[in-house]
XYZ file of C-alpha atoms in Angstrom:
738
model
C 29.351 7.116 17.655
C 32.500 6.567 15.550
C 35.387 8.919 16.113
C 38.985 9.167 14.864
C 41.865 10.989 16.478
C 45.203 10.746 14.730
C 48.183 12.630 13.462
C 48.707 12.257 9.670
C 52.307 13.448 9.955
C 53.090 10.757 12.488
C 51.359 8.137 10.273
C 53.566 9.067 7.230
C 56.654 8.868 9.361
C 55.577 5.460 10.628
C 55.407 4.193 7.117
C 59.135 4.653 6.951
C 59.517 2.898 10.283
C 57.712 -0.449 9.856
C 58.443 -1.779 13.286
C 56.996 1.245 15.052
C 53.813 1.249 12.986
C 53.307 -2.517 13.052
C 53.800 -2.637 16.802
C 51.182 0.069 17.391
C 48.613 -1.469 14.932
C 48.966 -5.068 16.156
C 48.911 -4.235 19.873
C 46.175 -6.338 21.454
C 45.727 -8.616 18.400
C 46.192 -12.407 18.436
C 49.193 -13.959 16.747
C 47.279 -15.038 13.554
C 45.737 -11.550 13.209
C 49.180 -9.933 13.678
C 50.617 -12.184 11.018
C 47.949 -11.017 8.511
C 48.882 -7.315 9.171
C 52.611 -8.005 8.834
C 51.975 -9.935 5.581
C 49.756 -7.206 4.100
C 52.309 -4.553 4.982
C 55.098 -6.603 3.420
C 53.231 -7.221 0.154
C 51.999 -3.653 -0.137
C 55.496 -2.203 0.441
C 57.053 -4.622 -2.128
C 54.387 -3.912 -4.684
C 53.990 -0.129 -4.695
C 56.538 1.506 -2.431
C 58.013 3.316 -5.502
C 54.592 4.113 -7.078
C 52.545 7.309 -6.889
C 48.757 7.905 -6.474
C 47.405 8.658 -9.980
C 45.244 11.591 -8.814
C 47.397 13.444 -6.337
C 50.936 12.083 -6.719
C 51.354 10.884 -3.112
C 53.493 7.874 -2.512
C 50.948 5.036 -2.882
C 52.349 2.922 -0.070
C 52.376 5.857 2.398
C 48.796 6.659 1.289
C 47.767 3.028 2.050
C 49.433 3.081 5.484
C 47.826 6.377 6.533
C 44.347 5.168 5.469
C 44.949 1.777 7.275
C 45.693 3.728 10.428
C 42.225 5.385 10.230
C 40.561 2.014 9.551
C 42.365 0.567 12.582
C 41.141 3.333 14.792
C 37.543 2.773 13.453
C 37.698 -0.797 14.973
C 36.804 -2.411 11.601
C 38.788 -5.639 12.319
C 41.973 -7.113 10.994
C 40.746 -8.074 7.555
C 39.704 -4.467 6.893
C 43.130 -3.118 7.930
C 44.849 -5.683 5.641
C 42.421 -4.859 2.779
C 43.201 -1.172 3.154
C 46.925 -1.755 2.930
C 46.417 -3.916 -0.230
C 43.666 -1.721 -1.752
C 45.612 -0.956 -4.915
C 47.054 -4.464 -5.492
C 44.552 -5.301 -8.332
C 46.069 -2.486 -10.381
C 49.492 -4.211 -10.245
C 48.737 -7.880 -10.205
C 46.031 -9.599 -12.374
C 46.337 -12.844 -10.355
C 46.097 -11.039 -6.994
C 43.290 -13.124 -5.741
C 45.121 -16.360 -6.377
C 48.323 -15.000 -4.850
C 46.619 -13.635 -1.717
C 44.242 -16.612 -1.057
C 47.019 -18.561 0.737
C 47.591 -15.769 3.283
C 44.265 -13.979 3.789
C 40.632 -14.728 4.542
C 37.845 -14.559 1.897
C 36.525 -11.496 3.737
C 39.765 -9.710 3.047
C 39.752 -10.540 -0.636
C 36.115 -9.397 -0.928
C 36.927 -6.096 0.819
C 39.837 -5.426 -1.610
C 37.650 -6.191 -4.562
C 34.812 -4.016 -3.272
C 37.122 -1.038 -2.676
C 38.562 -1.483 -6.105
C 35.108 -1.482 -7.761
C 34.020 1.650 -5.810
C 37.271 3.442 -6.853
C 36.595 2.571 -10.478
C 33.042 3.737 -10.288
C 33.766 6.998 -8.579
C 36.300 7.796 -11.324
C 33.735 6.943 -14.045
C 30.748 8.724 -12.398
C 30.738 12.426 -12.958
C 28.663 15.248 -11.509
C 27.138 17.549 -14.169
C 28.310 20.883 -12.700
C 26.865 22.700 -15.696
C 23.321 21.776 -14.731
C 21.029 23.579 -12.315
C 21.818 23.353 -8.590
C 18.749 21.099 -8.146
C 19.962 18.741 -10.886
C 23.440 18.670 -9.479
C 22.099 17.970 -5.955
C 19.862 15.173 -7.250
C 22.804 13.519 -9.061
C 24.981 13.815 -5.963
C 22.291 12.144 -3.941
C 22.013 9.317 -6.507
C 25.816 8.829 -6.431
C 25.751 8.630 -2.599
C 23.011 5.941 -2.759
C 25.035 4.148 -5.426
C 28.129 3.868 -3.160
C 26.024 2.200 -0.482
C 24.084 -0.121 -2.866
C 27.273 -1.303 -4.571
C 28.657 -3.086 -1.522
C 27.591 -6.132 0.444
C 29.937 -5.168 3.406
C 29.518 -1.688 4.749
C 33.250 -1.585 5.647
C 34.040 -1.160 1.940
C 32.442 2.331 2.153
C 34.273 3.132 5.371
C 37.674 2.081 3.856
C 36.827 4.367 0.871
C 36.081 7.208 3.252
C 39.461 6.647 5.070
C 41.324 6.705 1.640
C 39.547 9.872 0.673
C 40.402 11.445 4.008
C 44.086 10.778 3.404
C 43.744 12.195 -0.135
C 42.346 15.421 1.319
C 45.239 15.699 3.812
C 47.753 15.393 0.967
C 46.161 18.099 -1.234
C 48.417 20.654 0.450
C 51.248 19.199 -1.533
C 49.391 19.299 -4.834
C 50.646 22.035 -7.171
C 47.472 22.055 -9.245
C 44.811 24.317 -7.676
C 42.161 23.348 -10.229
C 42.646 19.601 -9.542
C 42.615 20.181 -5.808
C 39.328 22.223 -6.176
C 37.730 19.419 -8.250
C 38.637 16.750 -5.616
C 37.474 19.108 -2.846
C 34.082 19.645 -4.478
C 33.538 15.925 -5.014
C 34.418 15.417 -1.371
C 31.891 17.977 -0.113
C 29.199 16.743 -2.493
C 29.576 12.976 -2.116
C 31.891 11.714 0.617
C 31.341 14.148 3.546
C 27.559 13.691 3.447
C 28.049 9.963 3.298
C 30.240 10.101 6.437
C 27.565 12.205 8.065
C 24.839 9.650 7.339
C 26.882 6.835 8.743
C 27.674 8.828 11.818
C 31.537 8.717 11.277
C 31.881 12.099 12.786
C 35.629 12.658 12.892
C 36.004 11.674 9.213
C 32.988 13.855 8.359
C 34.580 16.928 10.063
C 37.966 16.351 8.475
C 36.460 15.941 4.944
C 34.349 19.042 5.381
C 37.027 21.343 6.710
C 39.589 20.180 4.243
C 37.127 20.306 1.333
C 36.102 23.870 2.377
C 39.854 24.830 2.659
C 40.485 24.057 -1.051
C 36.990 25.077 -2.390
C 36.968 28.540 -0.752
C 40.437 29.296 0.760
C 39.579 32.967 1.405
C 36.609 32.256 3.666
C 38.389 29.272 5.241
C 41.343 31.461 6.277
C 39.073 34.203 7.537
C 37.062 31.980 9.893
C 40.233 30.110 10.968
C 41.763 33.403 12.092
C 38.590 34.472 13.897
C 38.620 31.304 16.002
C 40.533 32.233 19.082
C 43.470 29.978 19.967
C 44.520 26.734 18.466
C 42.109 23.726 18.113
C 43.929 21.854 20.900
C 43.381 24.809 23.218
C 39.661 24.820 22.393
C 39.484 21.182 23.097
C 41.124 21.704 26.446
C 38.594 24.403 27.223
C 35.685 22.146 26.405
C 37.137 19.493 28.682
C 37.202 21.928 31.594
C 33.615 22.887 30.867
C 32.569 19.242 30.815
C 34.314 18.477 34.203
C 32.545 21.405 35.812
C 29.182 20.171 34.473
C 29.702 16.640 35.654
C 30.566 17.797 39.151
C 27.578 20.161 39.530
C 25.059 17.749 38.022
C 26.278 14.985 40.344
C 25.720 17.327 43.304
C 22.129 17.673 42.201
C 21.772 13.861 42.059
C 21.300 13.918 38.303
C 22.729 10.978 36.449
C 23.935 12.457 33.143
C 26.146 11.658 30.238
C 28.017 14.825 29.198
C 30.014 15.265 25.913
C 31.222 18.173 23.893
C 33.388 19.430 21.037
C 34.636 22.719 19.449
C 32.688 23.660 16.280
C 34.703 22.912 13.172
C 35.259 25.576 10.522
C 32.915 24.341 7.768
C 29.940 24.005 10.058
C 30.547 27.520 11.352
C 30.579 28.810 7.696
C 27.363 26.945 6.828
C 25.561 28.312 9.907
C 26.727 31.903 9.033
C 25.328 31.489 5.481
C 22.060 29.778 6.575
C 21.191 32.258 9.288
C 22.838 35.285 7.654
C 24.873 35.899 10.776
C 28.276 37.475 11.328
C 30.878 35.471 13.165
C 30.447 37.525 16.386
C 26.740 36.621 16.482
C 27.366 32.899 16.737
C 27.112 31.318 20.119
C 27.689 27.659 19.432
C 31.332 27.646 18.413
C 31.806 25.647 21.567
C 29.044 23.105 21.994
C 28.121 20.708 24.922
C 25.490 18.080 25.093
C 23.864 16.730 28.285
C 21.849 13.464 28.189
C 19.621 12.605 31.120
C 16.933 9.971 31.929
C 13.660 11.898 31.791
C 12.006 15.250 30.996
C 11.970 16.642 34.510
C 15.702 16.074 34.766
C 16.101 18.036 31.468
C 14.677 21.170 33.202
C 16.501 20.544 36.371
C 19.876 20.265 34.464
C 18.937 23.529 32.731
C 18.536 25.250 36.097
C 21.917 23.866 37.274
C 23.628 25.239 34.152
C 22.005 28.630 34.469
C 23.068 28.799 38.080
C 26.721 28.172 37.135
C 27.038 30.415 34.141
C 25.032 33.451 32.978
C 22.586 32.620 30.176
C 22.676 34.777 27.039
C 19.411 36.550 26.465
C 17.375 35.372 23.399
C 19.403 32.195 23.001
C 17.083 29.759 24.800
C 14.841 27.381 22.742
C 12.448 24.769 24.238
C 12.079 22.180 21.548
C 10.713 19.746 24.163
C 7.534 21.653 24.714
C 7.482 22.797 21.043
C 9.243 20.115 18.883
C 10.568 20.948 15.483
C 8.706 19.806 12.339
C 10.711 16.521 12.186
C 9.741 15.872 15.890
C 13.292 16.779 17.097
C 13.120 17.550 20.824
C 15.775 19.184 23.064
C 16.518 22.155 25.206
C 19.022 24.652 23.688
C 20.679 27.391 25.695
C 23.788 29.526 25.339
C 25.781 30.771 28.357
C 28.811 32.863 29.152
C 31.213 30.131 30.315
C 34.672 30.213 31.914
C 36.952 33.019 30.654
C 33.853 34.884 29.378
C 33.553 32.586 26.338
C 30.232 31.656 24.835
C 29.161 27.996 25.050
C 26.074 26.369 23.599
C 24.414 23.624 25.662
C 21.905 21.060 24.472
C 19.970 18.976 26.972
C 17.775 16.064 26.104
C 16.740 12.561 27.321
C 18.591 9.421 26.128
C 15.347 8.485 24.177
C 15.218 11.891 22.459
C 18.909 11.505 21.496
C 18.352 8.026 20.079
C 15.452 9.321 18.013
C 17.606 12.204 16.681
C 20.325 9.727 15.761
C 18.290 6.811 14.456
C 14.731 7.939 14.096
C 12.869 8.097 10.798
C 13.149 11.901 10.914
C 16.890 11.492 11.530
C 19.006 14.503 12.438
C 21.374 13.877 9.504
C 18.504 14.502 7.120
C 17.577 17.688 8.980
C 21.161 18.875 8.698
C 21.452 18.075 4.993
C 18.042 19.299 4.054
C 16.185 18.109 0.977
C 13.252 15.762 0.647
C 12.977 12.738 2.929
C 12.793 9.147 1.839
C 11.461 7.202 4.815
C 12.390 3.741 3.449
C 15.982 4.854 2.703
C 16.261 6.624 6.050
C 15.175 3.500 7.947
C 18.031 1.584 6.092
C 20.578 4.273 7.002
C 19.389 4.148 10.630
C 20.001 0.413 10.646
C 23.577 0.952 9.399
C 24.261 3.654 11.910
C 23.077 1.411 14.764
C 25.277 -1.453 13.443
C 28.288 0.789 13.577
C 27.344 2.022 16.980
C 26.874 -1.542 18.294
C 30.228 -2.837 17.006
C 32.000 -1.780 20.183
C 29.755 -4.082 22.224
C 30.482 -6.886 19.778
C 34.211 -6.761 19.886
C 34.658 -9.633 22.270
C 32.737 -11.937 19.849
C 34.472 -14.211 17.370
C 36.026 -12.258 14.473
C 33.988 -14.130 11.867
C 30.742 -13.367 13.677
C 31.558 -9.691 13.936
C 32.654 -9.545 10.311
C 29.397 -11.087 9.250
C 27.515 -8.370 11.111
C 28.897 -5.837 8.697
C 27.315 -7.632 5.749
C 24.254 -5.861 4.400
C 21.916 -6.274 1.451
C 19.729 -3.380 2.581
C 19.942 -1.519 -0.780
C 19.533 -4.581 -3.068
C 16.124 -3.476 -4.363
C 17.847 -0.788 -6.496
C 20.718 -0.893 -9.035
C 22.834 1.974 -10.321
C 24.252 2.098 -13.846
C 26.211 4.724 -15.760
C 25.709 6.471 -19.094
C 28.720 6.808 -21.451
C 29.153 10.355 -20.141
C 29.317 9.139 -16.446
C 25.904 10.109 -15.285
C 24.515 7.687 -12.623
C 20.988 6.376 -13.257
C 19.024 4.473 -10.507
C 16.710 1.653 -11.616
C 14.657 -1.102 -9.908
C 16.480 -4.403 -9.478
C 15.954 -6.538 -12.627
C 15.668 -3.565 -14.928
C 16.817 -3.863 -18.590
C 18.252 -1.486 -21.164
C 14.636 -0.480 -22.057
C 14.124 0.840 -18.560
C 17.494 2.586 -18.785
C 16.534 4.269 -22.092
C 13.208 5.520 -20.761
C 14.933 6.832 -17.593
C 17.037 9.017 -19.873
C 14.234 10.178 -22.221
C 10.900 8.873 -23.416
C 11.835 9.355 -27.065
C 15.087 7.341 -26.527
C 13.035 4.572 -24.977
C 10.592 4.442 -27.910
C 13.425 4.278 -30.436
C 15.765 1.861 -28.639
C 16.429 -1.378 -30.567
C 19.561 -2.652 -28.834
C 22.159 -1.886 -26.268
C 25.844 -2.090 -25.348
C 26.972 -3.062 -21.887
C 30.652 -2.313 -21.284
C 31.021 -1.919 -25.090
C 29.443 -5.361 -25.911
C 26.104 -5.587 -27.810
C 23.423 -7.345 -25.797
C 19.656 -8.073 -26.266
C 17.155 -5.561 -24.819
C 15.982 -8.195 -22.439
C 19.306 -8.381 -20.622
C 18.995 -7.648 -16.880
C 21.393 -4.847 -15.875
C 23.790 -5.059 -12.939
C 25.267 -2.544 -10.557
C 28.017 -0.388 -11.895
C 27.689 -1.229 -15.594
C 28.167 1.400 -18.266
C 25.208 1.183 -20.675
C 24.794 2.639 -24.188
C 21.541 2.519 -26.127
C 21.347 1.724 -29.840
C 18.461 3.449 -31.569
C 16.728 3.906 -34.932
C 15.819 7.300 -36.373
C 12.152 6.650 -36.025
C 10.451 3.953 -33.975
C 7.855 3.088 -31.404
C 7.658 0.733 -28.416
C 6.239 -2.696 -28.649
C 3.536 -4.072 -26.410
C 5.468 -7.344 -26.294
C 8.074 -5.588 -24.172
C 5.432 -5.647 -21.460
C 4.098 -9.111 -22.037
C 7.654 -10.660 -22.264
C 8.648 -9.057 -18.932
C 11.315 -6.905 -20.399
C 10.255 -3.826 -18.517
C 10.408 -3.244 -14.714
C 10.284 0.476 -14.037
C 6.995 2.171 -13.568
C 8.028 5.081 -15.863
C 8.797 2.803 -18.766
C 5.573 0.779 -18.293
C 3.575 3.963 -18.089
C 5.139 5.481 -21.209
C 4.660 2.377 -23.308
C 1.042 2.090 -22.331
C 0.500 5.736 -22.999
C 1.903 5.374 -26.527
C -0.166 2.317 -27.276
C -3.454 3.956 -26.106
C -2.836 6.621 -28.721
C -2.651 4.151 -31.537
C -5.452 3.274 -34.022
C -7.979 0.955 -32.375
C -7.764 -1.569 -35.232
C -4.022 -1.849 -34.891
C -4.404 -2.450 -31.150
C -7.092 -5.100 -31.645
C -5.019 -6.935 -34.287
C -1.961 -6.907 -31.985
C -4.057 -8.228 -29.118
C -5.580 -11.020 -31.241
C -2.109 -12.183 -32.335
C -0.936 -12.217 -28.692
C -4.100 -14.017 -27.573
C -3.883 -16.752 -30.247
C -0.155 -17.249 -29.659
C -0.665 -17.743 -25.879
C -3.508 -20.298 -26.379
C -1.310 -22.133 -28.790
C 1.558 -22.128 -26.258
C -0.798 -23.442 -23.555
C -2.044 -26.101 -26.009
C -5.585 -25.228 -24.792
C -9.020 -24.918 -26.594
C -11.244 -23.549 -23.784
C -14.876 -22.490 -24.242
C -14.339 -18.958 -25.529
C -17.398 -17.416 -23.863
C -16.503 -18.986 -20.486
C -12.899 -17.823 -20.787
C -13.968 -14.262 -21.571
C -16.169 -14.229 -18.504
C -13.368 -15.733 -16.388
C -11.093 -12.880 -17.436
C -13.830 -10.383 -16.442
C -14.768 -9.124 -19.859
C -18.046 -9.001 -21.838
C -16.756 -9.761 -25.383
C -13.650 -11.040 -27.096
C -12.679 -7.628 -28.513
C -12.432 -6.298 -25.023
C -9.892 -9.042 -24.267
C -7.947 -8.214 -27.493
C -7.920 -4.517 -26.609
C -6.646 -5.184 -23.040
C -3.915 -7.333 -24.385
C -3.034 -4.836 -27.118
C -2.780 -2.056 -24.529
C -0.642 -4.218 -22.204
C -3.333 -3.984 -19.478
C -4.100 -7.786 -19.461
C -1.177 -10.041 -18.667
C -0.362 -13.460 -20.205
C -0.128 -14.758 -16.691
C -3.765 -13.896 -16.156
C -4.834 -15.763 -19.329
C -2.732 -18.830 -18.280
C -4.289 -18.749 -14.793
C -7.836 -18.456 -16.197
C -7.296 -21.331 -18.615
C -5.896 -23.588 -15.965
C -8.859 -22.745 -13.670
C -11.312 -23.612 -16.365
C -9.552 -26.923 -17.049
C -9.758 -27.742 -13.351
C -13.481 -26.707 -13.278
C -14.269 -29.398 -15.870
C -13.914 -31.891 -12.921
C -16.586 -31.732 -10.146
C -15.456 -28.820 -8.004
C -15.168 -29.139 -4.269
C -15.398 -26.130 -2.101
C -12.531 -25.635 0.421
C -13.433 -26.392 3.988
C -12.821 -22.770 4.868
C -15.726 -21.511 2.677
C -18.821 -20.062 4.533
C -22.263 -18.950 3.559
C -23.793 -15.952 5.319
C -27.515 -16.956 4.818
C -29.099 -19.448 2.442
C -32.635 -19.712 1.012
C -32.140 -23.398 1.259
C -32.796 -22.955 4.988
C -36.428 -22.010 4.143
C -36.902 -25.042 1.971
C -37.874 -27.992 4.264
C -36.574 -30.468 1.684
C -33.077 -29.031 1.336
C -31.667 -30.796 4.441
C -32.173 -34.466 5.471
C -32.037 -35.300 9.119
C -31.259 -39.048 9.493
C -32.653 -39.381 6.001
C -35.931 -37.507 6.778
C -36.881 -34.146 5.243
C -39.467 -31.514 6.234
C -37.957 -31.126 9.743
C -37.446 -27.649 11.138
C -33.815 -26.695 10.564
C -31.751 -23.491 11.071
C -28.260 -22.845 9.663
C -25.879 -22.086 12.546
C -24.379 -18.561 12.476
C -21.139 -19.648 14.173
C -19.888 -21.658 11.181
C -22.475 -20.848 8.416
C -22.520 -24.143 6.570
C -23.344 -24.388 2.855
C -23.457 -27.198 0.291
C -21.343 -29.276 -0.138
C -19.900 -28.866 3.493
C -20.173 -32.057 5.610
C -22.823 -31.114 8.207
C -24.366 -32.361 11.441
C -27.528 -31.479 13.376
C -27.970 -30.479 16.972
C -31.355 -30.194 18.656
C -31.999 -26.718 20.030
C -34.809 -25.325 22.215
C -37.383 -23.371 20.116
C -35.380 -23.350 16.830
C -35.652 -26.928 15.806
C -32.403 -28.527 14.600
C -29.395 -26.290 14.190
C -27.125 -27.243 11.269
C -23.403 -27.009 11.849
C -20.298 -27.946 9.874
C -18.963 -31.178 11.263
C -15.689 -29.515 12.226
C -17.296 -26.456 13.901
C -15.660 -25.712 17.180
C -18.952 -24.570 18.782
C -20.589 -27.792 17.792
C -17.732 -29.831 19.216
C -18.244 -28.207 22.622
C -22.041 -28.706 22.536
C -21.603 -32.312 21.493
C -19.244 -33.023 24.366
C -21.736 -31.680 26.970
C -24.912 -33.199 25.490
C -24.042 -35.912 22.918
C -27.663 -37.198 22.934
C -28.752 -34.133 21.031
C -26.505 -34.755 18.065
C -28.325 -35.821 14.739
C -26.961 -37.053 11.446
C -27.582 -34.598 8.643
C -26.746 -34.046 4.994
C -27.777 -31.870 2.138
C -30.529 -32.956 -0.198
C -29.138 -33.938 -3.632
C -31.485 -31.697 -5.648
C -31.482 -28.024 -4.790
C -34.443 -26.021 -6.126
C -33.793 -23.944 -9.333
C -33.143 -20.297 -8.817
C -31.773 -20.630 -5.260
C -29.336 -17.867 -4.309
C -26.690 -18.323 -1.614
C -25.422 -15.144 0.074
C -21.738 -15.620 0.826
C -18.994 -13.480 2.373
C -15.847 -12.659 0.378
C -12.939 -10.850 1.912
C -10.604 -8.669 -0.230
C -7.340 -7.294 1.105
C -5.657 -4.647 -1.057
C -3.335 -1.631 -1.118
C -5.652 1.320 -0.642
C -6.015 3.719 -3.617
C -8.638 5.940 -5.290
C -11.448 3.985 -7.065
C -10.475 0.677 -5.481
C -14.041 0.025 -4.198
C -15.503 1.006 -7.567
C -13.156 -1.488 -9.405
C -14.113 -4.354 -7.010
C -17.813 -3.598 -7.388
C -17.453 -3.456 -11.178
C -15.827 -6.903 -11.149
C -18.768 -8.323 -9.155
C -21.158 -6.696 -11.721
C -19.319 -8.215 -14.680
C -19.577 -11.547 -13.037
C -23.353 -10.979 -12.665
C -23.306 -11.082 -8.850
C -25.548 -8.886 -6.718
C -23.745 -7.255 -3.730
C -26.151 -6.959 -0.762
C -23.714 -5.747 1.959
C -20.289 -4.143 2.171
C -17.980 -3.546 5.135
C -14.549 -1.837 4.764
C -11.626 -0.969 7.028
C -8.533 0.962 6.082
C -5.394 1.068 8.168
C -1.823 1.895 7.212
C -2.816 2.139 3.550
C -4.184 -1.386 3.608
C -7.865 -1.870 2.829
C -9.714 -4.844 4.242
C -13.140 -5.166 2.542
C -15.909 -7.808 3.223
C -18.622 -8.215 0.576
C -21.847 -10.221 0.962
C -22.835 -11.320 -2.581
C -25.583 -13.644 -3.816
C -24.377 -16.552 -5.925
C -26.251 -19.291 -7.742
C -23.676 -21.935 -8.032
C -20.774 -22.275 -5.605
C -18.739 -23.689 -8.550
C -18.711 -20.116 -9.918
C -16.641 -18.997 -6.948
C -13.115 -19.774 -8.333
C -13.844 -17.636 -11.431
C -14.977 -14.720 -9.285
C -11.965 -14.937 -6.916
C -9.645 -15.061 -9.893
C -11.178 -11.955 -11.362
C -10.765 -10.087 -8.110
C -7.071 -11.017 -7.965
C -6.486 -9.332 -11.332
C -7.494 -5.901 -9.892
C -4.635 -3.502 -9.405
C -3.486 -3.505 -5.819
C -5.391 -6.560 -4.659
C -3.093 -8.788 -2.635
C -5.335 -11.468 -1.208
C -8.890 -12.732 -1.768
C -10.763 -15.493 0.070
C -14.095 -16.794 0.958
C -14.017 -16.375 4.685
């Protein structure tokens, strides 16, 4: 995936030699692209060549040039390089957008603004290092997710990682060990794991090693001394191993992709701690990976490697035959390589490697540990693939490639800050009430107002990413059920806590509150429906049940409005949809219920293929031994029969007067999210509507329940009320008469 190889020292020297740096960066770019880089360099140099970075004291212009070099080598396009050079311009020029718009694309301006917002947020957001390790880890995870959700172009995060990498390189010049340690901890907690998730390996390794160097200088120095030779020498050694492997595998007619790297210092330290090993017991300081086409070639490659170099006893693991818990599969072995140095080799197929990189049980999650979030991991996998694909997209138009970096994957969640800098995650559309309950249930109950960025706002105000929120409370207070009915609450925690409080209140208070809400809603709808009919349509037995449900926040105003509208429509003669069917009808036994060419008392049978029922338009078809089969006039089976033997077609219609007490069994399909007591709730709804269930068929797959009920119904006009009641059940997504 993404890799960066650069010399920071050379980059800083180049900042003092514009021609050399600009020639290197613009090599291969078109003339318009080169002009953008030259212009950005010129503006950045003129604006803050004499300024210093407020955290570390580095020359701000040199800081920007070094970070822009990283961005250029990440292949993030011209607009990203220009944006990195100009990342600090908003701090010097209030009209920066207006001044830059004549020279740069809208993408460039958006990237500058995005980086500026992230920088502000990372300064405001603070990890609570006084909490438990679990609390600190949770807050760090929330902050990492916040950084991804705050941007609509993933390059903003990559630019931020490049700027942080340059910050870490400059820490050696900082004469404040405590400040260096603070920056290093934030880097290890937030930025290095973020680089790991996105697969930006070189940045990840640099951030981890440099962070470790300032967080724990004693252990860093100890491990650095134990590593034999310089890093460049270890890289040369790995290259020699790779060349030998390629040659030997080719001799065995194995098409393989071989890659390797020397283990970096921080990963060695983590492995020593995790496995409680001494340095001398580690065999993967030098690591090589072999990718082949299929499983047999994995074992063939293993044999080739063991024939070249002596395997180390006890260091072979077969994760193909016995995969890890996250379904990771690979062969791991350790051998005594050239110069009697230990080398770890991993062998897997290309498919196994793709799963390890992008699968739901991704390798980055395995490395970081902690609980998995499959939805979040799928989003990360998409971003990683996007960054991996960019190399194959480079020949496309710049605007097309830039648009590929746009993402709204994390738009379902927003992140806001407390006055103390703690980051809180909330569902999109959340209000200060949700924020208050996320902090503490008591704070939610007592909240009566809020401040966003210091300005007082109503409790109904939707929050936005990155806002700093403060809750205004009273000494004693309780939540209002109107917060639920007015749609001011979005988070499940807040909804649950409000309902829990209301259930504990005096029943008379709840009923009175519900009555007020009910009367107010009917007044708003300007409706005077039959009260008994409306109660039944809502699925209740008496009006106090409706009041109680409203008072508890368990019946929505939307449901009342829907029921009232349905009843108003039902005042007109109701017509069944053409898609409605009846499973079996007692009308079929009544010789007067169907007229054939105007004549009754003829032997008729309702066709099972389309199951007609009043008032469906129907036709008759003469059958052998069963009299006249009754079909819908749009039945596909009837259409085929009529084409073959049109002489058997008979005109048919329902008799106007159906006998009293007739019951029509019909099929109703319910599709819902599966949960405990779902079947009971649906059955209870049929019971409240006085319908007898005579057959049930259910199928559950991937947490979706598909249920078919056969019920007996007196009047088909009652069907809309029944379907509406079913739709009000928690989890029900779709209801229809099949």
